[in-house]
N, CA, C and O atoms as a GROMACS GRO file, in nm:
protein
  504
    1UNK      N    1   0.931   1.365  -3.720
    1UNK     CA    2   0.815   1.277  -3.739
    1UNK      C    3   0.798   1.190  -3.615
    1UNK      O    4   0.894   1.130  -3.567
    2UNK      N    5   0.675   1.182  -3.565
    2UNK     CA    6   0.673   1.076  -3.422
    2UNK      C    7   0.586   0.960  -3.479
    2UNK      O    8   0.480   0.968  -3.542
    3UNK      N    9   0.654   0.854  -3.442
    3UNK     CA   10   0.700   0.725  -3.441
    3UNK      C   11   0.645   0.660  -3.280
    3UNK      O   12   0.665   0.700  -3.165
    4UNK      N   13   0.567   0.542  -3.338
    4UNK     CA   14   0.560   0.446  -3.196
    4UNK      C   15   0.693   0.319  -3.228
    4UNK      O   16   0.720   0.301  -3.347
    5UNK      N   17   0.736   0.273  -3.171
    5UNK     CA   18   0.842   0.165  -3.131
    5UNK      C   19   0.795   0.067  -3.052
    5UNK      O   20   0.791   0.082  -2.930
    6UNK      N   21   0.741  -0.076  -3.130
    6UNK     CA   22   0.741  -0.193  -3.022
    6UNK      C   23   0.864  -0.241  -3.013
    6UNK      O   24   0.954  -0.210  -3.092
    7UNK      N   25   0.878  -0.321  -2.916
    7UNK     CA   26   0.982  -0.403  -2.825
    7UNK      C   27   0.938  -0.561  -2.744
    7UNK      O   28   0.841  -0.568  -2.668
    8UNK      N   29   0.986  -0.626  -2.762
    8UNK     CA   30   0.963  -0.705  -2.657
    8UNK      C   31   0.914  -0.872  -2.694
    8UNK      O   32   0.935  -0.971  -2.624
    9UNK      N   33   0.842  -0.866  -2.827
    9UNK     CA   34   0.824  -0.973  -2.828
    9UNK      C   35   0.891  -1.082  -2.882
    9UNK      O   36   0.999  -1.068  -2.940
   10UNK      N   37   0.815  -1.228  -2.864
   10UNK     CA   38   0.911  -1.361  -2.893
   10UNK      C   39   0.836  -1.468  -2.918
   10UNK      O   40   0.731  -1.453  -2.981
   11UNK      N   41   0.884  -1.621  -2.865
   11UNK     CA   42   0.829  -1.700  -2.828
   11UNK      C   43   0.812  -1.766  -2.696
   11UNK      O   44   0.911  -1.833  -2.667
   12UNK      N   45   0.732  -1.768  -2.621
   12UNK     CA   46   0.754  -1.821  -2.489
   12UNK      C   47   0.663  -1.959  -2.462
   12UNK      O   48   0.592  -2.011  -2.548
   13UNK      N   49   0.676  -1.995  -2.359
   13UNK     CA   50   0.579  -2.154  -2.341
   13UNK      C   51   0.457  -2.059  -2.245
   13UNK      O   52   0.447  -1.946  -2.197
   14UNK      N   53   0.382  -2.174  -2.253
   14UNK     CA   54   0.250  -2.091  -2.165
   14UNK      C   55   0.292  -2.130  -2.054
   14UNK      O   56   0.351  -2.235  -2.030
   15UNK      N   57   0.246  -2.000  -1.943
   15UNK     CA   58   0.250  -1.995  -1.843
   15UNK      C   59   0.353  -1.890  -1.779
   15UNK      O   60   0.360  -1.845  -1.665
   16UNK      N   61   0.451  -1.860  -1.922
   16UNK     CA   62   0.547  -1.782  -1.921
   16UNK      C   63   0.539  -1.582  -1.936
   16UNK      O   64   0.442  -1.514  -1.970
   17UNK      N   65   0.611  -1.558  -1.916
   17UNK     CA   66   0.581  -1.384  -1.940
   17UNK      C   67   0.651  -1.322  -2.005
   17UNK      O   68   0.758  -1.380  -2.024
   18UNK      N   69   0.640  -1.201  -2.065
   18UNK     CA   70   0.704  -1.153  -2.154
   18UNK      C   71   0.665  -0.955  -2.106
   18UNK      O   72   0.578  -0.915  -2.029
   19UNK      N   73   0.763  -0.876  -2.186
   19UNK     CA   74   0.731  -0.736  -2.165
   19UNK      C   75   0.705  -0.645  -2.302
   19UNK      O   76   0.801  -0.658  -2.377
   20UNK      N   77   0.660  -0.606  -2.327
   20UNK     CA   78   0.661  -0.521  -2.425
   20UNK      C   79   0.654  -0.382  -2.408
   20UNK      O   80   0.576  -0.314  -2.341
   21UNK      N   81   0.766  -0.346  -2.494
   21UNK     CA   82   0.750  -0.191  -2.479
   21UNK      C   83   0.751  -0.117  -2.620
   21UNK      O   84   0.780  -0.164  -2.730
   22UNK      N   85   0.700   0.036  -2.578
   22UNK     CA   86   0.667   0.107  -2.687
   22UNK      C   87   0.726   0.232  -2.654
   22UNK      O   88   0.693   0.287  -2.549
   23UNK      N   89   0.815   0.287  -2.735
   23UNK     CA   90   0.839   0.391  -2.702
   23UNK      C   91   0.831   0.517  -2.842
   23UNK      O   92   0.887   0.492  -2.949
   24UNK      N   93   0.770   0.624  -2.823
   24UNK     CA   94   0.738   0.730  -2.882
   24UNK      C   95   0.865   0.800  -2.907
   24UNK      O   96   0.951   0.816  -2.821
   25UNK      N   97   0.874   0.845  -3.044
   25UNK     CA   98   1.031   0.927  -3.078
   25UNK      C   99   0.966   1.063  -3.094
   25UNK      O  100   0.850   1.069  -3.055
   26UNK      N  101   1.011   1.156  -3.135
   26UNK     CA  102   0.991   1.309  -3.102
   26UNK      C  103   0.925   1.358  -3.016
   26UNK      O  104   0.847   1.319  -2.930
   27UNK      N  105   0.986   1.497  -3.068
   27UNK     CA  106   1.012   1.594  -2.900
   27UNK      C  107   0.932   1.664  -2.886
   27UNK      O  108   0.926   1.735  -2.785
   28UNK      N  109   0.838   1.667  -2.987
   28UNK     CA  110   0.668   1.683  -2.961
   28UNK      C  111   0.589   1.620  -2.918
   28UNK      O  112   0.474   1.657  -2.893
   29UNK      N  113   0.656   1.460  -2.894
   29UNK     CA  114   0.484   1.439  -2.889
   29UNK      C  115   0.426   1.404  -2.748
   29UNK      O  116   0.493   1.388  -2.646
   30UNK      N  117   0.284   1.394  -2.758
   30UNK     CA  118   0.223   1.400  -2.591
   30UNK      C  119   0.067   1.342  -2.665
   30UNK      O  120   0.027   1.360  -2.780
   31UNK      N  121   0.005   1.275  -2.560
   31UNK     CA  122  -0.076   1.193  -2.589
   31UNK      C  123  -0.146   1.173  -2.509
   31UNK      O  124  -0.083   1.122  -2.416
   32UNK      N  125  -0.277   1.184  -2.479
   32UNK     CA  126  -0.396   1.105  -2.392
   32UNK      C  127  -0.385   1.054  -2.296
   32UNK      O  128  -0.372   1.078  -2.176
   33UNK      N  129  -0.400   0.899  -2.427
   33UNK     CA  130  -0.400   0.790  -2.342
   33UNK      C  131  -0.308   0.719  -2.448
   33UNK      O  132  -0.304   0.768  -2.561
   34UNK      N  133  -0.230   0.596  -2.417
   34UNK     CA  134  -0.147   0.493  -2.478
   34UNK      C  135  -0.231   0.319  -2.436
   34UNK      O  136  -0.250   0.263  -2.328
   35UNK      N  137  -0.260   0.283  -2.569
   35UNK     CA  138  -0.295   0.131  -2.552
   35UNK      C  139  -0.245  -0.008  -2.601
   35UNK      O  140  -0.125  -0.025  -2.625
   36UNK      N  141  -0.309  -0.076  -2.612
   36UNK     CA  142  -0.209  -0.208  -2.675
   36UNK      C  143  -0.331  -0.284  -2.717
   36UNK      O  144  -0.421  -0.321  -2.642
   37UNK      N  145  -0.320  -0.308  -2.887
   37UNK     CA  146  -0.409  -0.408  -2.957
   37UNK      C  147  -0.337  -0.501  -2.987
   37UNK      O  148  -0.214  -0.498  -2.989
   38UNK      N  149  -0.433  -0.630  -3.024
   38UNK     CA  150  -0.347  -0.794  -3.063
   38UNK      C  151  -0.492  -0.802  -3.165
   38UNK      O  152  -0.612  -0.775  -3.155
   39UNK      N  153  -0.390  -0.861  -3.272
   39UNK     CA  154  -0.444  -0.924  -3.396
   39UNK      C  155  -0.406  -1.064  -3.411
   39UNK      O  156  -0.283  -1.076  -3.415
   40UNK      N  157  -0.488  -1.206  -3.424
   40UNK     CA  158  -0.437  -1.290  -3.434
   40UNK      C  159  -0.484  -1.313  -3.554
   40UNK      O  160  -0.585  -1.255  -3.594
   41UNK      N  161  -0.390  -1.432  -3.658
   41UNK     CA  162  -0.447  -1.481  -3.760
   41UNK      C  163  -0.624  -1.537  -3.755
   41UNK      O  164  -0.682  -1.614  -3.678
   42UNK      N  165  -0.677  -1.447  -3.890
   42UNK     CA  166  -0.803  -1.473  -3.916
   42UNK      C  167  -0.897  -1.401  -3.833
   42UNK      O  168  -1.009  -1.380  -3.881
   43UNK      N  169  -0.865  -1.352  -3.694
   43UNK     CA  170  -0.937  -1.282  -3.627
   43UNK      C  171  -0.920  -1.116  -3.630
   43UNK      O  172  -0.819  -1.059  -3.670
   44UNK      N  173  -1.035  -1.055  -3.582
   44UNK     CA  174  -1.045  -0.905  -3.603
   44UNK      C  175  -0.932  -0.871  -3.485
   44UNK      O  176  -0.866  -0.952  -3.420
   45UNK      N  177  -0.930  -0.754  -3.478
   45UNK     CA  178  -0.838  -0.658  -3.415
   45UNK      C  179  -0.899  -0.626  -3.234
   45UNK      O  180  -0.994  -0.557  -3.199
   46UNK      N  181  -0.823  -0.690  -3.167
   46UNK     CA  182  -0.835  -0.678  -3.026
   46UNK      C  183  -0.813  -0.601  -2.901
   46UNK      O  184  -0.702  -0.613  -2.849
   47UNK      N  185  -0.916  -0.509  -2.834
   47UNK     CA  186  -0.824  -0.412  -2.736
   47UNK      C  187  -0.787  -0.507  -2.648
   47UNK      O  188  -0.846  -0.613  -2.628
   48UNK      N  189  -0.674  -0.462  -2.592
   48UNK     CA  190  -0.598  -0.519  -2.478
   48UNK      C  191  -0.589  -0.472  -2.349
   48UNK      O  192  -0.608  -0.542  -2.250
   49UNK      N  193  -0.550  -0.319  -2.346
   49UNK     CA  194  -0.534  -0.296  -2.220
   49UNK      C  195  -0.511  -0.119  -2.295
   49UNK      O  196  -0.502  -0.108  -2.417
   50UNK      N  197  -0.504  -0.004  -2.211
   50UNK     CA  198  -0.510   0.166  -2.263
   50UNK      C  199  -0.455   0.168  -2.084
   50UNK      O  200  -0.462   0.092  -1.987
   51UNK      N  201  -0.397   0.315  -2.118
   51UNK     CA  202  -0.339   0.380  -1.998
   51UNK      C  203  -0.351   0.540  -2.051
   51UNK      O  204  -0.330   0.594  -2.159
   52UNK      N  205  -0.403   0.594  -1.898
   52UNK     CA  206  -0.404   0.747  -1.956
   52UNK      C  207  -0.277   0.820  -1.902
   52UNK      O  208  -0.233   0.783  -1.793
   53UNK      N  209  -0.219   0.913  -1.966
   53UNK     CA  210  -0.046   0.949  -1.962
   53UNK      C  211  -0.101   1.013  -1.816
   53UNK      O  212  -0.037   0.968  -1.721
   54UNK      N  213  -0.186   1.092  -1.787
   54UNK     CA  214  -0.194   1.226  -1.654
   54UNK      C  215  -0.268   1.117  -1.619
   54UNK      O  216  -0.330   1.043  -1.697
   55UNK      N  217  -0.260   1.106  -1.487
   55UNK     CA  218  -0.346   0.997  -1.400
   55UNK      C  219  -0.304   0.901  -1.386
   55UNK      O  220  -0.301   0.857  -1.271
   56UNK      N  221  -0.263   0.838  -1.474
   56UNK     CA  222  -0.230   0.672  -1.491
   56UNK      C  223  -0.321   0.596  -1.480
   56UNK      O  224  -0.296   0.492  -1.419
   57UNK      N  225  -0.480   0.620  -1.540
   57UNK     CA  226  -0.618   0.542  -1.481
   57UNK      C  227  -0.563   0.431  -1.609
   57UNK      O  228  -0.506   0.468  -1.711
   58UNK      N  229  -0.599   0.278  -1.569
   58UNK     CA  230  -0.589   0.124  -1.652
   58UNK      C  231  -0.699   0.092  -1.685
   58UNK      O  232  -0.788   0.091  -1.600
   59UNK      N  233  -0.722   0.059  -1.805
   59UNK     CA  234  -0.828  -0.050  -1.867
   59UNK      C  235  -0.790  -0.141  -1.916
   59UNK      O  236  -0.699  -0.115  -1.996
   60UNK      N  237  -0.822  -0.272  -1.906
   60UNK     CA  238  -0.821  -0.386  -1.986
   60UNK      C  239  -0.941  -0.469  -2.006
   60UNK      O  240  -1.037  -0.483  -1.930
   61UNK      N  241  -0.921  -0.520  -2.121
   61UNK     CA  242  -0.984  -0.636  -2.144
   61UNK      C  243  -1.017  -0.732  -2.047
   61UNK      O  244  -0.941  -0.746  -1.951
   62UNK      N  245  -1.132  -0.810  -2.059
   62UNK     CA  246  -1.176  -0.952  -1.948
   62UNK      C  247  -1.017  -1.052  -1.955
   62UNK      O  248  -0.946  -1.102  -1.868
   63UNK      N  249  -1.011  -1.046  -2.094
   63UNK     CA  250  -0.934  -1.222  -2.100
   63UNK      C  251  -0.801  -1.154  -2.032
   63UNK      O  252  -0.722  -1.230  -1.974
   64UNK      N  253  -0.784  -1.068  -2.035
   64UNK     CA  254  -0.651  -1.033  -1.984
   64UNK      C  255  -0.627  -1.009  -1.832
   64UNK      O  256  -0.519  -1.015  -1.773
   65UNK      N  257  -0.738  -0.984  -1.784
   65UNK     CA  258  -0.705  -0.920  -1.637
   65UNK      C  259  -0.650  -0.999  -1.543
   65UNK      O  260  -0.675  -1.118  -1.525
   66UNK      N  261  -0.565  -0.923  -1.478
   66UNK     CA  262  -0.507  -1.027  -1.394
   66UNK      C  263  -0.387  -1.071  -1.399
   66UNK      O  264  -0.300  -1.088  -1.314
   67UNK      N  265  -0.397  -1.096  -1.558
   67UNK     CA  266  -0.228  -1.165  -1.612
   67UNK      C  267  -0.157  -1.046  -1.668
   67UNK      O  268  -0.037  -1.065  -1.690
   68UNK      N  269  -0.206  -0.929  -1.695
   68UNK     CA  270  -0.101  -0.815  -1.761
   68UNK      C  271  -0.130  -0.683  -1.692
   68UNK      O  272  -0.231  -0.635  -1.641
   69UNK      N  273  -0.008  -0.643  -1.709
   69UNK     CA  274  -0.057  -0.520  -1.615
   69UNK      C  275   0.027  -0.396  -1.735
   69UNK      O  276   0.116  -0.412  -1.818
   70UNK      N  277  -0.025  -0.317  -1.707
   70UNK     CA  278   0.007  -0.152  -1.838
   70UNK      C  279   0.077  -0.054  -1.746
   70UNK      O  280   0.033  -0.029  -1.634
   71UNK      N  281   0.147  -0.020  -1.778
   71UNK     CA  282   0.215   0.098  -1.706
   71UNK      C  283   0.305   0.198  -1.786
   71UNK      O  284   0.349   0.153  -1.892
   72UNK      N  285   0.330   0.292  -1.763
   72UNK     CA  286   0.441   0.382  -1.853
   72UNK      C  287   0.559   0.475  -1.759
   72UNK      O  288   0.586   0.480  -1.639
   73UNK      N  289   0.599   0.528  -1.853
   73UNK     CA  290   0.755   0.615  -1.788
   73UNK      C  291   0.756   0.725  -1.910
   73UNK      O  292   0.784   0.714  -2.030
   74UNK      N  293   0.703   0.871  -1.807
   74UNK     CA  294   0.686   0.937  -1.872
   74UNK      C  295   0.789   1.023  -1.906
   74UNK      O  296   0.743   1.128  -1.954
   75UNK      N  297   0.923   1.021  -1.901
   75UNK     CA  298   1.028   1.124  -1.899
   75UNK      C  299   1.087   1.010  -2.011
   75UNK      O  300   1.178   1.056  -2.079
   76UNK      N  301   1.058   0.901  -2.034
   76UNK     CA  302   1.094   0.840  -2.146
   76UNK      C  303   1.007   0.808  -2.231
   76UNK      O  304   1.054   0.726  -2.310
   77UNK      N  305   0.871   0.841  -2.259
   77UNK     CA  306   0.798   0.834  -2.316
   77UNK      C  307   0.719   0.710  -2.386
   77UNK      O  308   0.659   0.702  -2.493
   78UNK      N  309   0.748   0.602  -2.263
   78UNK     CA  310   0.742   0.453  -2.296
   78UNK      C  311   0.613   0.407  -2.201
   78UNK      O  312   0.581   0.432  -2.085
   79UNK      N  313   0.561   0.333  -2.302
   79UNK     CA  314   0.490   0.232  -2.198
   79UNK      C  315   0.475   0.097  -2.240
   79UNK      O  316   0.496   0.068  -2.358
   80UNK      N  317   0.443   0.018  -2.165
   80UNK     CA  318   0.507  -0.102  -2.081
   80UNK      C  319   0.334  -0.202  -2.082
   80UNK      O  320   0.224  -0.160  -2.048
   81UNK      N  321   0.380  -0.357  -2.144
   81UNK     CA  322   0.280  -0.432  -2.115
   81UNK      C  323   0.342  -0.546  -2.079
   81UNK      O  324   0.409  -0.613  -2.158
   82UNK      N  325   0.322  -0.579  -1.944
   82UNK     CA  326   0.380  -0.680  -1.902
   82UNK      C  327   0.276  -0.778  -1.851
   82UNK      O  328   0.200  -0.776  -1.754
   83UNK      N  329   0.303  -0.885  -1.970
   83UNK     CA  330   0.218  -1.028  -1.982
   83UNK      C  331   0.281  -1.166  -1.869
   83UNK      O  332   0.399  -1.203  -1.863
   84UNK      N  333   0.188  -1.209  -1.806
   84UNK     CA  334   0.221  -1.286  -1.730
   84UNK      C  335   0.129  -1.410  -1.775
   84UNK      O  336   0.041  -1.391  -1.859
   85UNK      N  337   0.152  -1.541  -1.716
   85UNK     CA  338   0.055  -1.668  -1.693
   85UNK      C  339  -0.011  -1.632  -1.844
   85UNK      O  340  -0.133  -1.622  -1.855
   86UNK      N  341   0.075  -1.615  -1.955
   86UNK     CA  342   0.050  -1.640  -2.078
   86UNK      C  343  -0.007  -1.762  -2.114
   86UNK      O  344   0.009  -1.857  -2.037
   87UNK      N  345  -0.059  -1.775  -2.200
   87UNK     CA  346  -0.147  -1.889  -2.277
   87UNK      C  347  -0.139  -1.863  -2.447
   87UNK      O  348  -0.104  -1.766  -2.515
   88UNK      N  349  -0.187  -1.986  -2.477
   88UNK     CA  350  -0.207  -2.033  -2.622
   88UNK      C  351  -0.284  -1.908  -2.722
   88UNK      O  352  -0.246  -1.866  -2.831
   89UNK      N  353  -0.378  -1.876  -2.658
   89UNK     CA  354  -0.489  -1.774  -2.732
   89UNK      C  355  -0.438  -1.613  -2.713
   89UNK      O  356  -0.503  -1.511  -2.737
   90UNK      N  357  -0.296  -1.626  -2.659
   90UNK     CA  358  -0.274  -1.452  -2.636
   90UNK      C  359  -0.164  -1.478  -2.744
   90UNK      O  360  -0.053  -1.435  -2.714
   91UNK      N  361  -0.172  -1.526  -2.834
   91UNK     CA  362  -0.086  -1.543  -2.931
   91UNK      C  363  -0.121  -1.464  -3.027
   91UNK      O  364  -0.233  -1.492  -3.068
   92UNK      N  365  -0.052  -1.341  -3.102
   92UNK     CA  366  -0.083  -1.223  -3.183
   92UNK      C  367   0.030  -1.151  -3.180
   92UNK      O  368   0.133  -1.153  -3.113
   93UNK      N  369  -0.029  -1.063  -3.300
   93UNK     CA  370   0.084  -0.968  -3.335
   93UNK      C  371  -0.008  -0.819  -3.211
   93UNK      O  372  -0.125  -0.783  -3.196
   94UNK      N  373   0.091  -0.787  -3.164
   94UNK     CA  374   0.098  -0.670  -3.057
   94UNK      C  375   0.073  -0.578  -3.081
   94UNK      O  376   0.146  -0.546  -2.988
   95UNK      N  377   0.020  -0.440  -3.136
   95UNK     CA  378   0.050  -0.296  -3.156
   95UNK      C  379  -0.014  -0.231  -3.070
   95UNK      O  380  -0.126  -0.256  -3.026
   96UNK      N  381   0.104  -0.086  -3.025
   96UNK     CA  382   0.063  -0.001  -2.952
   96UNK      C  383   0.021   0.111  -3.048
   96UNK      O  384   0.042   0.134  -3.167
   97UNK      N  385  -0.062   0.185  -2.928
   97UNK     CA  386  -0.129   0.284  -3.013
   97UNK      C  387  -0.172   0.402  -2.940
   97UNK      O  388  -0.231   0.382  -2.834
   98UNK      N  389  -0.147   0.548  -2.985
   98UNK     CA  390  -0.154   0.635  -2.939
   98UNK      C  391  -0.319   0.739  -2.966
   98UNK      O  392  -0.358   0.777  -3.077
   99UNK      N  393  -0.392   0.764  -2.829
   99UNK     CA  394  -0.512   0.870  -2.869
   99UNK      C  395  -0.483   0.975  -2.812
   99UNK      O  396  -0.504   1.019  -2.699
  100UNK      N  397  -0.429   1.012  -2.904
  100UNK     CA  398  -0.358   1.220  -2.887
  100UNK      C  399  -0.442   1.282  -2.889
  100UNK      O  400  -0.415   1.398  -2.859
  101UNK      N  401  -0.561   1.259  -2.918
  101UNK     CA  402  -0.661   1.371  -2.907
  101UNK      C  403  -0.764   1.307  -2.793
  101UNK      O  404  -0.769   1.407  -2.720
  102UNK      N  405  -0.825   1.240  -2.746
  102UNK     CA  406  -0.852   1.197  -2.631
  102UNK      C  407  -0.946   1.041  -2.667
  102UNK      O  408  -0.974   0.992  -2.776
  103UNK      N  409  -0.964   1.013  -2.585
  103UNK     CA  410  -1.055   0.875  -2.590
  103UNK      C  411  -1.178   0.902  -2.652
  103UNK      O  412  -1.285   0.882  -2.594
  104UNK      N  413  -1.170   0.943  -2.762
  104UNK     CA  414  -1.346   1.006  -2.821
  104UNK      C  415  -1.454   0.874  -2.832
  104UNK      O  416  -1.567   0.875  -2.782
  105UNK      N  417  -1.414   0.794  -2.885
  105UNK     CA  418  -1.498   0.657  -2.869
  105UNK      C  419  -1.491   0.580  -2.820
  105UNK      O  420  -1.544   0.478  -2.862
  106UNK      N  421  -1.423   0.582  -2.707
  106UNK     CA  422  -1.386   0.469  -2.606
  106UNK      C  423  -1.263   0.443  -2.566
  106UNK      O  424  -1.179   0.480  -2.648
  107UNK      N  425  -1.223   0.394  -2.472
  107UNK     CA  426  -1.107   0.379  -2.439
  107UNK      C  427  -1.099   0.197  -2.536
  107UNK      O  428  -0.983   0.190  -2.576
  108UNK      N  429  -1.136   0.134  -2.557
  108UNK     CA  430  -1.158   0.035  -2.614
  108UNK      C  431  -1.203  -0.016  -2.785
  108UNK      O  432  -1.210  -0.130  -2.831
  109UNK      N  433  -1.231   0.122  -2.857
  109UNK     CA  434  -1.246   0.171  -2.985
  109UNK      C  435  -1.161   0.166  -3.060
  109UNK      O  436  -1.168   0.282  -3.102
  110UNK      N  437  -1.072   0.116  -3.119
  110UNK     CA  438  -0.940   0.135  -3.209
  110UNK      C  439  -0.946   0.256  -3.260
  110UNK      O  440  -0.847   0.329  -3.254
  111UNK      N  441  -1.071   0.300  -3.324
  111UNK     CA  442  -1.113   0.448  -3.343
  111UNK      C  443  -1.053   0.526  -3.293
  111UNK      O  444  -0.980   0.592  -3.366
  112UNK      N  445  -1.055   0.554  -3.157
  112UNK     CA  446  -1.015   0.634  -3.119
  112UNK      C  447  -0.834   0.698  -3.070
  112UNK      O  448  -0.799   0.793  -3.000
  113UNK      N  449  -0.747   0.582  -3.152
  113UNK     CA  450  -0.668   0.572  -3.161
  113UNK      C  451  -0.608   0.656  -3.310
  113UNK      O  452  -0.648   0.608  -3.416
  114UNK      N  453  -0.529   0.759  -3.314
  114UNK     CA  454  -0.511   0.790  -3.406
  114UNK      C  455  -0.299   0.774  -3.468
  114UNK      O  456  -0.251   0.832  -3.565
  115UNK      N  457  -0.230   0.688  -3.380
  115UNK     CA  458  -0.165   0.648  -3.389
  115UNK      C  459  -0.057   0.512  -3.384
  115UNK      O  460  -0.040   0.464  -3.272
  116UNK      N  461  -0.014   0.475  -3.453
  116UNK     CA  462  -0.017   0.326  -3.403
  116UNK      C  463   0.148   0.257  -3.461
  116UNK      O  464   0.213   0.292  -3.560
  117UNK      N  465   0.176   0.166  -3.371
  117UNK     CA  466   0.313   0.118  -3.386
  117UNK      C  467   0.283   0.008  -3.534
  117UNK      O  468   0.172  -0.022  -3.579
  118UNK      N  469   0.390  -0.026  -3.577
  118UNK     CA  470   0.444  -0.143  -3.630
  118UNK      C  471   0.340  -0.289  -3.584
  118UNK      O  472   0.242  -0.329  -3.647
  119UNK      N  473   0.387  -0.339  -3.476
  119UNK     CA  474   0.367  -0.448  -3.448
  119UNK      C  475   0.494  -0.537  -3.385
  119UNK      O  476   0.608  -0.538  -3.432
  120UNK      N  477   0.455  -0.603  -3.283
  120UNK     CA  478   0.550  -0.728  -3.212
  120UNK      C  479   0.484  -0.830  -3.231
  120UNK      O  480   0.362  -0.820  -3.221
  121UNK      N  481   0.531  -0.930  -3.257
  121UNK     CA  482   0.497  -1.084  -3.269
  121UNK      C  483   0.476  -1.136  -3.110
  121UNK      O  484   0.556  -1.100  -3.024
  122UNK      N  485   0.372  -1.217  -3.080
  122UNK     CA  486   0.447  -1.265  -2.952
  122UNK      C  487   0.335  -1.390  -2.992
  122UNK      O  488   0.225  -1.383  -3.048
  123UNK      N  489   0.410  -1.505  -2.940
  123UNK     CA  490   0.368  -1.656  -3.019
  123UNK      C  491   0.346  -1.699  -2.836
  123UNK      O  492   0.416  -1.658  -2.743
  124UNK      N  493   0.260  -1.767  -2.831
  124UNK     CA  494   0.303  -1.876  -2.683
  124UNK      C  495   0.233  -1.985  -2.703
  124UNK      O  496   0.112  -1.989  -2.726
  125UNK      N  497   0.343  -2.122  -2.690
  125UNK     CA  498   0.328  -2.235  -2.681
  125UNK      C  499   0.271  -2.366  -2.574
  125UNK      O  500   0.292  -2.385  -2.454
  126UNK      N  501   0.195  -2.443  -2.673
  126UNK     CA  502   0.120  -2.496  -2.538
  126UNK      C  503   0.248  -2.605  -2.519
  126UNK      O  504   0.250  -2.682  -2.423
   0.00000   0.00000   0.00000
């Protein structure tokens, strides 16, 4: 059965950084593109940032750019969101998410995501 795996999150002060990782279990699986949504209390469901596995082409979000960067490791089947110059409002629960069949509605669509982790907490304090 393949499985996403978050990693990484906590509490940090703003201004601080943090990494999150996701890593995919079985020896099947292969995927698109890999992204990262944040849900905060009361609010809808947020894209963050997508990476495509062949290419390595990045998308992110406005509020994010700049401060996080997406990357993966494909012989370990992980990828990587590393949050920097964190703030108050990037406070959410984390999930990665896999579009194994390709970006059909966007790279920014949750839609088009047909797999998806658990969730990481990551809190940051003003």
């Amino acid at each position: 059965q393949v499985q996403l795996v978050e990693s990484g999150g906590g509490l940090v002060q703003a201004g601080g950084s943090l990494r999150l990782s996701c890593a995919a279990s079985g020896r099947t699986f292969s995927s698109y593109a890999m992204g990262w949504f944040r849900q905060a209390p009361g609010k809808e469901r947020e894209f963050v940032a997508t990476i495509r596995w062949s290419g390595g082409n990045t998308y992110y979000t406005d509020a994010v750019t700049g401060r996080f960067t997406i990357s993966r490791d494909n012989a370990k089947k992980t990828v990587y969101l590393q949050m920097n110059s964190l703030k108050p409002e990037d406070t959410a629960v984390y999930r990665c998410a896999a579009a194994r069949l390709g970006l059909v509605f966007g790279y920014s669509n949750y839609a088009s995501y047909d797999l998806w982790g658990q969730g990481t907490q990551v809190t940051v304090s003003s």
